[in-house]
Tab-separated table of C-alpha atoms in Angstrom:
chain	number	residue	atom	x	y	z
A	72	MET	CA	84.740	-5.862	-17.543
A	73	THR	CA	84.096	-3.616	-15.015
A	74	ALA	CA	81.039	-1.155	-15.017
A	75	GLY	CA	83.234	2.391	-15.555
A	76	ASN	CA	85.030	0.176	-19.154
A	77	ARG	CA	82.045	-0.541	-20.776
A	78	LYS	CA	81.702	0.307	-24.379
A	79	PHE	CA	78.247	0.431	-26.431
A	80	SER	CA	77.676	-1.043	-29.759
A	81	LYS	CA	77.198	0.936	-33.071
A	82	ARG	CA	73.814	0.630	-32.426
A	83	GLN	CA	72.807	1.162	-28.851
A	84	LEU	CA	74.873	4.325	-29.707
A	85	LEU	CA	72.563	4.706	-32.361
A	86	LEU	CA	69.664	4.259	-30.113
A	87	LEU	CA	71.101	6.361	-27.493
A	88	VAL	CA	71.645	9.902	-29.540
A	89	ALA	CA	67.923	9.344	-31.725
A	90	ILE	CA	66.508	8.950	-28.205
A	91	VAL	CA	68.594	12.181	-27.217
A	92	GLY	CA	68.123	14.161	-30.599
A	93	PHE	CA	64.314	13.546	-30.334
A	94	LEU	CA	64.252	14.876	-26.743
A	95	ALA	CA	66.351	18.042	-27.605
A	96	LEU	CA	64.513	18.385	-31.249
A	97	VAL	CA	60.634	17.538	-30.263
A	98	VAL	CA	59.842	17.364	-26.277
A	99	LEU	CA	61.984	20.157	-25.635
A	100	PRO	CA	60.378	22.485	-27.693
A	101	PHE	CA	57.176	20.965	-27.208
A	102	PHE	CA	57.001	21.882	-23.393
A	103	SER	CA	58.531	25.257	-23.998
A	104	TRP	CA	56.011	26.382	-26.231
A	105	LEU	CA	53.358	24.393	-23.531
A	106	ILE	CA	54.720	26.046	-20.919
A	107	THR	CA	55.566	30.043	-22.479
A	108	ASP	CA	51.936	29.895	-24.271
A	109	GLU	CA	50.132	28.527	-20.916
A	110	SER	CA	52.094	31.722	-19.111
A	111	LEU	CA	51.102	34.215	-21.795
A	112	THR	CA	47.268	33.538	-21.673
A	113	ALA	CA	47.169	33.086	-17.848
A	114	THR	CA	48.593	36.917	-17.345
A	115	SER	CA	46.569	38.109	-20.233
A	116	ASP	CA	43.180	38.690	-18.933
A	117	ALA	CA	41.393	41.143	-16.700
A	118	GLN	CA	41.273	38.264	-14.117
A	119	PHE	CA	45.179	38.990	-13.478
A	120	CYS	CA	45.253	42.157	-14.730
A	121	VAL	CA	42.982	43.383	-12.299
A	122	ASN	CA	45.384	41.791	-9.394
A	123	CYS	CA	46.466	46.042	-9.519
A	124	HIS	CA	44.178	47.883	-7.363
A	125	SER	CA	44.770	50.394	-10.087
A	126	MET	CA	43.212	48.514	-12.631
A	127	GLU	CA	39.811	48.092	-10.890
A	128	PRO	CA	38.088	51.106	-12.641
A	129	PHE	CA	39.069	49.514	-15.902
A	130	GLU	CA	38.033	46.291	-15.195
A	131	ALA	CA	34.824	47.987	-14.408
A	132	ALA	CA	33.788	49.464	-17.203
A	133	HIS	CA	35.858	46.612	-19.390
A	134	ASN	CA	33.000	44.268	-17.825
A	135	GLU	CA	29.877	46.786	-18.886
A	136	ASP	CA	30.953	47.055	-22.536
A	137	VAL	CA	30.179	44.906	-25.151
A	138	HIS	CA	34.074	43.895	-25.916
A	139	GLY	CA	33.866	43.249	-22.225
A	140	GLY	CA	31.132	40.509	-22.889
A	141	GLN	CA	27.599	43.062	-22.654
A	142	ASN	CA	26.855	41.425	-26.164
A	143	ALA	CA	24.482	39.145	-27.836
A	144	HIS	CA	27.140	36.109	-28.263
A	145	GLY	CA	28.541	36.310	-24.763
A	146	VAL	CA	32.443	37.608	-26.930
A	147	ARG	CA	35.122	39.178	-24.160
A	148	ALA	CA	38.210	40.530	-25.388
A	149	THR	CA	40.555	40.412	-23.225
A	150	CYS	CA	43.008	42.837	-21.693
A	151	ALA	CA	45.608	41.545	-23.975
A	152	ASP	CA	43.967	41.485	-26.934
A	153	CYS	CA	43.774	45.348	-27.015
A	154	HIS	CA	46.696	46.402	-25.372
A	155	LEU	CA	49.219	44.179	-26.922
A	156	PRO	CA	50.343	44.827	-30.425
A	157	HIS	CA	49.626	41.267	-32.823
A	158	ASP	CA	51.243	42.145	-35.499
A	159	SER	CA	54.350	39.417	-34.560
A	160	SER	CA	55.087	37.473	-31.572
A	161	PHE	CA	57.954	38.453	-31.130
A	162	ASN	CA	56.571	42.122	-30.682
A	163	TYR	CA	53.377	40.843	-28.686
A	164	ILE	CA	56.038	39.192	-26.237
A	165	VAL	CA	58.399	41.709	-26.237
A	166	THR	CA	55.948	44.623	-25.207
A	167	LYS	CA	53.804	41.901	-22.646
A	168	GLY	CA	57.216	42.122	-20.663
A	169	ARG	CA	57.915	45.701	-21.122
A	170	THR	CA	54.555	46.878	-20.306
A	171	GLY	CA	54.388	44.094	-17.656
A	172	ILE	CA	57.654	45.331	-15.952
A	173	HIS	CA	56.479	49.233	-16.184
A	174	ASP	CA	53.237	48.460	-14.604
A	175	LEU	CA	54.968	46.449	-11.834
A	176	TYR	CA	57.133	48.993	-10.898
A	177	VAL	CA	54.789	51.596	-10.797
A	178	GLU	CA	52.165	50.044	-9.031
A	179	ASN	CA	54.756	49.060	-6.141
A	180	PHE	CA	56.954	52.232	-6.156
A	181	GLY	CA	54.601	54.966	-8.155
A	182	ASP	CA	52.699	57.941	-7.076
A	183	LEU	CA	49.165	56.115	-7.900
A	184	GLU	CA	47.374	58.747	-6.097
A	185	ASN	CA	48.317	61.169	-8.388
A	186	ILE	CA	48.174	59.827	-11.421
A	187	ASP	CA	45.772	61.953	-13.786
A	188	TRP	CA	43.871	58.692	-15.599
A	189	GLN	CA	41.796	61.375	-17.316
A	190	ALA	CA	45.151	62.756	-19.028
A	191	LYS	CA	46.649	59.109	-20.192
A	192	ARG	CA	43.353	58.663	-22.026
A	193	ALA	CA	44.799	61.549	-24.401
A	194	HIS	CA	47.435	59.173	-25.342
A	195	ARG	CA	45.213	55.980	-26.134
A	196	GLU	CA	47.067	55.585	-28.960
A	197	SER	CA	49.966	54.579	-27.644
A	198	TYR	CA	48.978	51.511	-25.616
A	199	THR	CA	46.205	50.214	-27.533
A	200	TYR	CA	46.823	49.002	-30.913
A	201	ASP	CA	44.762	48.422	-34.304
A	202	SER	CA	46.325	45.103	-34.757
A	203	GLY	CA	44.424	43.398	-31.774
A	204	CYS	CA	41.068	45.341	-33.350
A	205	LEU	CA	42.087	43.865	-36.827
A	206	THR	CA	42.245	40.365	-35.253
A	207	CYS	CA	38.370	40.007	-34.753
A	208	HIS	CA	36.955	42.790	-36.821
A	209	THR	CA	38.548	41.046	-39.812
A	210	ASN	CA	35.793	41.516	-42.120
A	211	LEU	CA	35.782	45.436	-41.284
A	212	GLU	CA	36.952	46.957	-44.753
A	213	LYS	CA	34.144	44.736	-46.444
A	214	ALA	CA	31.893	45.601	-44.062
A	215	THR	CA	31.925	49.606	-43.674
A	216	MET	CA	31.549	49.367	-47.424
A	217	SER	CA	28.033	48.319	-47.018
A	218	THR	CA	27.036	51.756	-45.727
A	219	ASN	CA	27.813	55.583	-46.700
A	220	ASP	CA	28.256	56.832	-43.415
A	221	ALA	CA	30.771	53.562	-42.547
A	222	LEU	CA	32.644	53.903	-45.668
A	223	ILE	CA	33.357	57.505	-45.884
A	224	ALA	CA	34.330	57.015	-41.857
A	225	HIS	CA	36.938	54.443	-42.492
A	226	ARG	CA	37.897	54.986	-46.201
A	227	ALA	CA	40.969	57.059	-45.590
A	228	TYR	CA	42.199	54.497	-42.610
A	229	PHE	CA	42.028	51.759	-45.250
A	230	ARG	CA	43.753	53.486	-47.792
A	231	GLU	CA	46.440	54.342	-45.204
A	232	GLU	CA	45.739	58.309	-45.902
A	233	THR	CA	45.829	58.815	-42.253
A	234	ASP	CA	47.832	57.973	-39.143
A	235	ASP	CA	44.618	57.545	-36.984
A	236	GLN	CA	43.937	54.703	-35.107
A	237	CYS	CA	40.863	52.248	-34.694
A	238	VAL	CA	40.825	54.047	-30.884
A	239	THR	CA	40.919	57.811	-32.120
A	240	CYS	CA	37.574	58.374	-33.335
A	241	HIS	CA	36.172	55.609	-31.050
A	242	GLU	CA	37.686	56.303	-27.571
A	243	ASN	CA	35.739	54.865	-24.815
A	244	VAL	CA	35.929	51.488	-26.685
A	245	GLY	CA	35.987	48.448	-24.439
A	246	HIS	CA	35.913	50.427	-21.784
A	247	HIS	CA	32.051	51.613	-21.347
A	248	ASN	CA	31.732	55.077	-19.190
A	249	ILE	CA	35.268	54.978	-18.322
A	250	SER	CA	35.078	58.489	-17.367
A	251	GLU	CA	32.683	57.981	-14.670
A	252	PHE	CA	34.401	54.683	-13.438
A	253	ILE	CA	37.830	56.808	-13.211
A	254	ALA	CA	35.872	59.475	-11.495
A	255	ASN	CA	34.749	57.136	-8.437
A	256	ARG	CA	37.982	55.881	-7.650
């Protein structure tokens, strides 16, 4: 029998199918998930985002904010925690890709010197997501019930009687003194 004419026994064929099946159904998806997860994590924090020089004032303001680590617990929100939706993995990845491509284009081909960053802040509801806020502030509704002022301020939001978002009222959240940092760029 020559090497080109070798026949596999049923047992060898089943073993080969099992190995290929294991690789296709377990190992390949695991490594795909691992690579995707590591890539998303590596491109979600200020260290990555500030590679674009136009983001430097926003990182500086973030570093001075309680969400940037200036709190008693040292907890630090990443850029993606607030600026990407957390309602579904699909929406997260699609929005991350769309936003990333847009930002990359503007950073390289846009007129960065003439962007009115203060005017863009008026549209913060379009690039800051409540689902991110509520990922960390999981007990917000219950906590607001404990004080009358907080209850009154958040009642319409939790009853879904308003289209307001967290950043509608908390306009500087995540970026302490952002107006000063923008003005001093």
